[in-house]
Amino acid sequence: MTDTGETAEFSLKTPSVPVSWIYSLPKEKLIKVLEGMDQDTAGTVDELRKRLSTFLKTNPTQTSSRPTSPTPPTTDPTQRDTTMAVCEKVRKWGLNFDGVGDAISFLERIQELRECCDITGGDLLKALPLLFRGNAILWYRKLRVAGMSVDALVDTGATVSCMSQRLLDQLPKTAIRSVQSSRTKLSLANGDTVESRARTSVQIELGRTTLPISFVIMPKNTYDIILGMDALKQMNIVIDVGKREVRHAMKKDNPSTHLESVAAILTEEQKLDE
């Protein structure tokens, strides 16, 4: 997938309606929920899930039958868990993902625990390093922008790099090289399309590497920064699976032809499953 200037396609999961919990339900529970909403209960599990998902998206107020864990007592907004408290809860879950296991089961379990513990998606991001192990930790990086420590996702499935509108608004004007009006259609992994109306160039620091990177501004985004293949190529980044490192390429790092074609260097110490 390439950035044509008009339309950039890359892989992100940012569903506009929270229906991911549907895919963790077995058939009998799906039938029960659909019955409670006076919907047809005939068909396969996939058909039932699609029917329920479509119904909730078109009737967002009809969510009373959603099976959830007991809701914790409501607390005053000023007494929300601190980052340390959230991390402590996540640590007690004893869950982690190594990048090669059953990702679907892992995500379903995380969703269940997040709802049970009343942890928002934003708060959960603060604990991501505790959930990732092995190869998966490569996806999550800390970098600095204008002296600020920022959470970033290294996404080798994204052809362009993105910055959230939230982060752009927080940056000092002196750190922003320019903001240009530019309409770009972004195709997401779930099939949705969002439109960005601006681009900017900001200098970032990743390890010892400091470079100006061009970002498409996302109106809404889970991560403040997503480093796509364009940035990885520009920064000459090596993703070393064996050593679990994301580093700047050295002279000894010679990418093979097929990896050059996707603008990245992947160092493998063992054969990965296709």
PDB file of N, CA and C in Angstrom, residues 151-210:
ATOM      1  N   ASP A 151       4.299   8.453  23.792  1.00  0.00           N
ATOM      2  CA  ASP A 151       4.085   7.048  23.452  1.00  0.00           C
ATOM      3  C   ASP A 151       3.881   6.926  21.951  1.00  0.00           C
ATOM      4  N   ALA A 152       4.576   5.981  21.334  1.00  0.00           N
ATOM      5  CA  ALA A 152       4.460   5.800  19.887  1.00  0.00           C
ATOM      6  C   ALA A 152       4.288   4.333  19.550  1.00  0.00           C
ATOM      7  N   LEU A 153       3.555   4.070  18.490  1.00  0.00           N
ATOM      8  CA  LEU A 153       3.379   2.716  17.980  1.00  0.00           C
ATOM      9  C   LEU A 153       4.195   2.578  16.703  1.00  0.00           C
ATOM     10  N   VAL A 154       5.103   1.590  16.671  1.00  0.00           N
ATOM     11  CA  VAL A 154       5.854   1.285  15.457  1.00  0.00           C
ATOM     12  C   VAL A 154       5.004   0.323  14.641  1.00  0.00           C
ATOM     13  N   ASP A 155       4.417   0.815  13.557  1.00  0.00           N
ATOM     14  CA  ASP A 155       3.465   0.032  12.766  1.00  0.00           C
ATOM     15  C   ASP A 155       4.039  -0.230  11.377  1.00  0.00           C
ATOM     16  N   THR A 156       4.550  -1.443  11.167  1.00  0.00           N
ATOM     17  CA  THR A 156       5.124  -1.788   9.863  1.00  0.00           C
ATOM     18  C   THR A 156       4.042  -2.025   8.817  1.00  0.00           C
ATOM     19  N   GLY A 157       2.777  -1.953   9.221  1.00  0.00           N
ATOM     20  CA  GLY A 157       1.683  -2.090   8.265  1.00  0.00           C
ATOM     21  C   GLY A 157       1.156  -0.746   7.790  1.00  0.00           C
ATOM     22  N   ALA A 158       1.697   0.342   8.331  1.00  0.00           N
ATOM     23  CA  ALA A 158       1.256   1.686   7.949  1.00  0.00           C
ATOM     24  C   ALA A 158       2.227   2.279   6.938  1.00  0.00           C
ATOM     25  N   THR A 159       1.699   2.822   5.862  1.00  0.00           N
ATOM     26  CA  THR A 159       2.571   3.413   4.844  1.00  0.00           C
ATOM     27  C   THR A 159       2.890   4.871   5.139  1.00  0.00           C
ATOM     28  N   VAL A 160       2.134   5.491   6.028  1.00  0.00           N
ATOM     29  CA  VAL A 160       2.406   6.875   6.409  1.00  0.00           C
ATOM     30  C   VAL A 160       2.440   6.971   7.931  1.00  0.00           C
ATOM     31  N   SER A 161       3.108   8.002   8.435  1.00  0.00           N
ATOM     32  CA  SER A 161       3.173   8.237   9.874  1.00  0.00           C
ATOM     33  C   SER A 161       2.086   9.229  10.274  1.00  0.00           C
ATOM     34  N   CYS A 162       1.524   9.032  11.467  1.00  0.00           N
ATOM     35  CA  CYS A 162       0.388   9.846  11.903  1.00  0.00           C
ATOM     36  C   CYS A 162       0.649  10.471  13.265  1.00  0.00           C
ATOM     37  N   MET A 163       0.080  11.640  13.464  1.00  0.00           N
ATOM     38  CA  MET A 163       0.123  12.320  14.757  1.00  0.00           C
ATOM     39  C   MET A 163      -1.300  12.703  15.135  1.00  0.00           C
ATOM     40  N   SER A 164      -1.626  12.548  16.402  1.00  0.00           N
ATOM     41  CA  SER A 164      -2.973  12.906  16.843  1.00  0.00           C
ATOM     42  C   SER A 164      -3.125  14.422  16.915  1.00  0.00           C
ATOM     43  N   GLN A 165      -4.338  14.885  16.701  1.00  0.00           N
ATOM     44  CA  GLN A 165      -4.623  16.311  16.827  1.00  0.00           C
ATOM     45  C   GLN A 165      -4.342  16.765  18.251  1.00  0.00           C
ATOM     46  N   ARG A 166      -4.587  15.867  19.206  1.00  0.00           N
ATOM     47  CA  ARG A 166      -4.354  16.181  20.617  1.00  0.00           C
ATOM     48  C   ARG A 166      -2.894  16.561  20.870  1.00  0.00           C
ATOM     49  N   LEU A 167      -1.959  15.750  20.334  1.00  0.00           N
ATOM     50  CA  LEU A 167      -0.541  16.043  20.540  1.00  0.00           C
ATOM     51  C   LEU A 167      -0.135  17.324  19.817  1.00  0.00           C
ATOM     52  N   LEU A 168      -0.641  17.511  18.600  1.00  0.00           N
ATOM     53  CA  LEU A 168      -0.308  18.720  17.845  1.00  0.00           C
ATOM     54  C   LEU A 168      -0.698  19.971  18.624  1.00  0.00           C
ATOM     55  N   ASP A 169      -1.857  19.935  19.275  1.00  0.00           N
ATOM     56  CA  ASP A 169      -2.329  21.086  20.046  1.00  0.00           C
ATOM     57  C   ASP A 169      -1.457  21.345  21.272  1.00  0.00           C
ATOM     58  N   GLN A 170      -0.787  20.293  21.775  1.00  0.00           N
ATOM     59  CA  GLN A 170       0.036  20.427  22.977  1.00  0.00           C
ATOM     60  C   GLN A 170       1.448  20.921  22.679  1.00  0.00           C
ATOM     61  N   LEU A 171       1.904  20.752  21.451  1.00  0.00           N
ATOM     62  CA  LEU A 171       3.275  21.117  21.109  1.00  0.00           C
ATOM     63  C   LEU A 171       3.445  22.636  21.042  1.00  0.00           C
ATOM     64  N   PRO A 172       4.596  23.133  21.511  1.00  0.00           N
ATOM     65  CA  PRO A 172       4.859  24.571  21.365  1.00  0.00           C
ATOM     66  C   PRO A 172       5.024  24.926  19.890  1.00  0.00           C
ATOM     67  N   LYS A 173       4.636  26.128  19.530  1.00  0.00           N
ATOM     68  CA  LYS A 173       4.695  26.541  18.125  1.00  0.00           C
ATOM     69  C   LYS A 173       6.109  26.468  17.565  1.00  0.00           C
ATOM     70  N   THR A 174       7.102  26.661  18.436  1.00  0.00           N
ATOM     71  CA  THR A 174       8.490  26.634  17.972  1.00  0.00           C
ATOM     72  C   THR A 174       8.930  25.238  17.547  1.00  0.00           C
ATOM     73  N   ALA A 175       8.198  24.203  17.988  1.00  0.00           N
ATOM     74  CA  ALA A 175       8.575  22.825  17.655  1.00  0.00           C
ATOM     75  C   ALA A 175       7.959  22.360  16.344  1.00  0.00           C
ATOM     76  N   ILE A 176       6.990  23.128  15.840  1.00  0.00           N
ATOM     77  CA  ILE A 176       6.277  22.736  14.626  1.00  0.00           C
ATOM     78  C   ILE A 176       6.855  23.488  13.436  1.00  0.00           C
ATOM     79  N   ARG A 177       7.415  22.744  12.503  1.00  0.00           N
ATOM     80  CA  ARG A 177       8.034  23.386  11.341  1.00  0.00           C
ATOM     81  C   ARG A 177       6.983  24.043  10.450  1.00  0.00           C
ATOM     82  N   SER A 178       5.870  23.367  10.276  1.00  0.00           N
ATOM     83  CA  SER A 178       4.798  23.911   9.444  1.00  0.00           C
ATOM     84  C   SER A 178       3.566  23.039   9.595  1.00  0.00           C
ATOM     85  N   VAL A 179       2.406  23.618   9.328  1.00  0.00           N
ATOM     86  CA  VAL A 179       1.155  22.863   9.255  1.00  0.00           C
ATOM     87  C   VAL A 179       0.520  23.221   7.923  1.00  0.00           C
ATOM     88  N   GLN A 180       0.418  22.250   7.048  1.00  0.00           N
ATOM     89  CA  GLN A 180      -0.094  22.495   5.708  1.00  0.00           C
ATOM     90  C   GLN A 180      -1.478  21.882   5.543  1.00  0.00           C
ATOM     91  N   SER A 181      -2.348  22.610   4.886  1.00  0.00           N
ATOM     92  CA  SER A 181      -3.671  22.070   4.567  1.00  0.00           C
ATOM     93  C   SER A 181      -3.506  21.014   3.485  1.00  0.00           C
ATOM     94  N   SER A 182      -3.958  19.818   3.777  1.00  0.00           N
ATOM     95  CA  SER A 182      -3.801  18.716   2.823  1.00  0.00           C
ATOM     96  C   SER A 182      -4.826  17.644   3.133  1.00  0.00           C
ATOM     97  N   ARG A 183      -5.766  17.439   2.233  1.00  0.00           N
ATOM     98  CA  ARG A 183      -6.788  16.420   2.439  1.00  0.00           C
ATOM     99  C   ARG A 183      -6.256  15.052   2.030  1.00  0.00           C
ATOM    100  N   THR A 184      -6.257  14.144   2.973  1.00  0.00           N
ATOM    101  CA  THR A 184      -5.771  12.791   2.717  1.00  0.00           C
ATOM    102  C   THR A 184      -6.777  11.794   3.266  1.00  0.00           C
ATOM    103  N   LYS A 185      -7.232  10.872   2.433  1.00  0.00           N
ATOM    104  CA  LYS A 185      -8.144   9.829   2.885  1.00  0.00           C
ATOM    105  C   LYS A 185      -7.327   8.667   3.432  1.00  0.00           C
ATOM    106  N   LEU A 186      -7.659   8.254   4.635  1.00  0.00           N
ATOM    107  CA  LEU A 186      -6.938   7.184   5.310  1.00  0.00           C
ATOM    108  C   LEU A 186      -7.832   5.959   5.409  1.00  0.00           C
ATOM    109  N   SER A 187      -7.401   4.865   4.809  1.00  0.00           N
ATOM    110  CA  SER A 187      -8.178   3.625   4.841  1.00  0.00           C
ATOM    111  C   SER A 187      -7.686   2.766   5.993  1.00  0.00           C
ATOM    112  N   LEU A 188      -8.579   2.431   6.907  1.00  0.00           N
ATOM    113  CA  LEU A 188      -8.227   1.672   8.097  1.00  0.00           C
ATOM    114  C   LEU A 188      -8.409   0.182   7.872  1.00  0.00           C
ATOM    115  N   ALA A 189      -7.814  -0.602   8.776  1.00  0.00           N
ATOM    116  CA  ALA A 189      -7.849  -2.056   8.625  1.00  0.00           C
ATOM    117  C   ALA A 189      -9.259  -2.619   8.711  1.00  0.00           C
ATOM    118  N   ASN A 190     -10.154  -1.937   9.459  1.00  0.00           N
ATOM    119  CA  ASN A 190     -11.514  -2.455   9.612  1.00  0.00           C
ATOM    120  C   ASN A 190     -12.436  -2.037   8.471  1.00  0.00           C
ATOM    121  N   GLY A 191     -11.866  -1.372   7.450  1.00  0.00           N
ATOM    122  CA  GLY A 191     -12.663  -0.966   6.302  1.00  0.00           C
ATOM    123  C   GLY A 191     -13.169   0.459   6.364  1.00  0.00           C
ATOM    124  N   ASP A 192     -13.075   1.094   7.535  1.00  0.00           N
ATOM    125  CA  ASP A 192     -13.520   2.479   7.661  1.00  0.00           C
ATOM    126  C   ASP A 192     -12.544   3.425   6.958  1.00  0.00           C
ATOM    127  N   THR A 193     -13.041   4.591   6.609  1.00  0.00           N
ATOM    128  CA  THR A 193     -12.208   5.621   5.996  1.00  0.00           C
ATOM    129  C   THR A 193     -12.378   6.921   6.764  1.00  0.00           C
ATOM    130  N   VAL A 194     -11.272   7.542   7.125  1.00  0.00           N
ATOM    131  CA  VAL A 194     -11.315   8.843   7.790  1.00  0.00           C
ATOM    132  C   VAL A 194     -10.525   9.831   6.940  1.00  0.00           C
ATOM    133  N   GLU A 195     -10.820  11.099   7.127  1.00  0.00           N
ATOM    134  CA  GLU A 195     -10.148  12.118   6.323  1.00  0.00           C
ATOM    135  C   GLU A 195      -9.293  13.019   7.197  1.00  0.00           C
ATOM    136  N   SER A 196      -8.049  13.159   6.805  1.00  0.00           N
ATOM    137  CA  SER A 196      -7.149  14.107   7.457  1.00  0.00           C
ATOM    138  C   SER A 196      -7.115  15.371   6.613  1.00  0.00           C
ATOM    139  N   ARG A 197      -7.096  16.513   7.276  1.00  0.00           N
ATOM    140  CA  ARG A 197      -7.103  17.783   6.554  1.00  0.00           C
ATOM    141  C   ARG A 197      -5.791  18.549   6.702  1.00  0.00           C
ATOM    142  N   ALA A 198      -4.790  17.914   7.320  1.00  0.00           N
ATOM    143  CA  ALA A 198      -3.536  18.642   7.524  1.00  0.00           C
ATOM    144  C   ALA A 198      -2.346  17.701   7.643  1.00  0.00           C
ATOM    145  N   ARG A 199      -1.185  18.244   7.343  1.00  0.00           N
ATOM    146  CA  ARG A 199       0.093  17.561   7.541  1.00  0.00           C
ATOM    147  C   ARG A 199       1.022  18.514   8.289  1.00  0.00           C
ATOM    148  N   THR A 200       1.995  17.939   8.980  1.00  0.00           N
ATOM    149  CA  THR A 200       2.979  18.769   9.659  1.00  0.00           C
ATOM    150  C   THR A 200       4.321  18.066   9.659  1.00  0.00           C
ATOM    151  N   SER A 201       5.363  18.822   9.909  1.00  0.00           N
ATOM    152  CA  SER A 201       6.708  18.260  10.018  1.00  0.00           C
ATOM    153  C   SER A 201       7.259  18.626  11.385  1.00  0.00           C
ATOM    154  N   VAL A 202       7.642  17.604  12.158  1.00  0.00           N
ATOM    155  CA  VAL A 202       8.121  17.812  13.522  1.00  0.00           C
ATOM    156  C   VAL A 202       9.392  16.996  13.733  1.00  0.00           C
ATOM    157  N   GLN A 203      10.328  17.554  14.452  1.00  0.00           N
ATOM    158  CA  GLN A 203      11.565  16.834  14.745  1.00  0.00           C
ATOM    159  C   GLN A 203      11.357  15.920  15.944  1.00  0.00           C
ATOM    160  N   ILE A 204      11.699  14.635  15.789  1.00  0.00           N
ATOM    161  CA  ILE A 204      11.540  13.678  16.877  1.00  0.00           C
ATOM    162  C   ILE A 204      12.885  13.054  17.227  1.00  0.00           C
ATOM    163  N   GLU A 205      12.968  12.540  18.446  1.00  0.00           N
ATOM    164  CA  GLU A 205      14.165  11.860  18.915  1.00  0.00           C
ATOM    165  C   GLU A 205      13.804  10.418  19.265  1.00  0.00           C
ATOM    166  N   LEU A 206      14.455   9.467  18.626  1.00  0.00           N
ATOM    167  CA  LEU A 206      14.280   8.053  18.941  1.00  0.00           C
ATOM    168  C   LEU A 206      15.668   7.489  19.195  1.00  0.00           C
ATOM    169  N   GLY A 207      15.976   7.246  20.476  1.00  0.00           N
ATOM    170  CA  GLY A 207      17.328   6.825  20.821  1.00  0.00           C
ATOM    171  C   GLY A 207      18.298   7.956  20.512  1.00  0.00           C
ATOM    172  N   ARG A 208      19.323   7.662  19.718  1.00  0.00           N
ATOM    173  CA  ARG A 208      20.306   8.679  19.344  1.00  0.00           C
ATOM    174  C   ARG A 208      19.980   9.335  18.001  1.00  0.00           C
ATOM    175  N   THR A 209      18.857   8.944  17.429  1.00  0.00           N
ATOM    176  CA  THR A 209      18.483   9.470  16.117  1.00  0.00           C
ATOM    177  C   THR A 209      17.517  10.641  16.266  1.00  0.00           C
ATOM    178  N   THR A 210      17.835  11.753  15.617  1.00  0.00           N
ATOM    179  CA  THR A 210      16.977  12.933  15.620  1.00  0.00           C
ATOM    180  C   THR A 210      16.763  13.384  14.185  1.00  0.00           C
TER     181      THR A 210
END
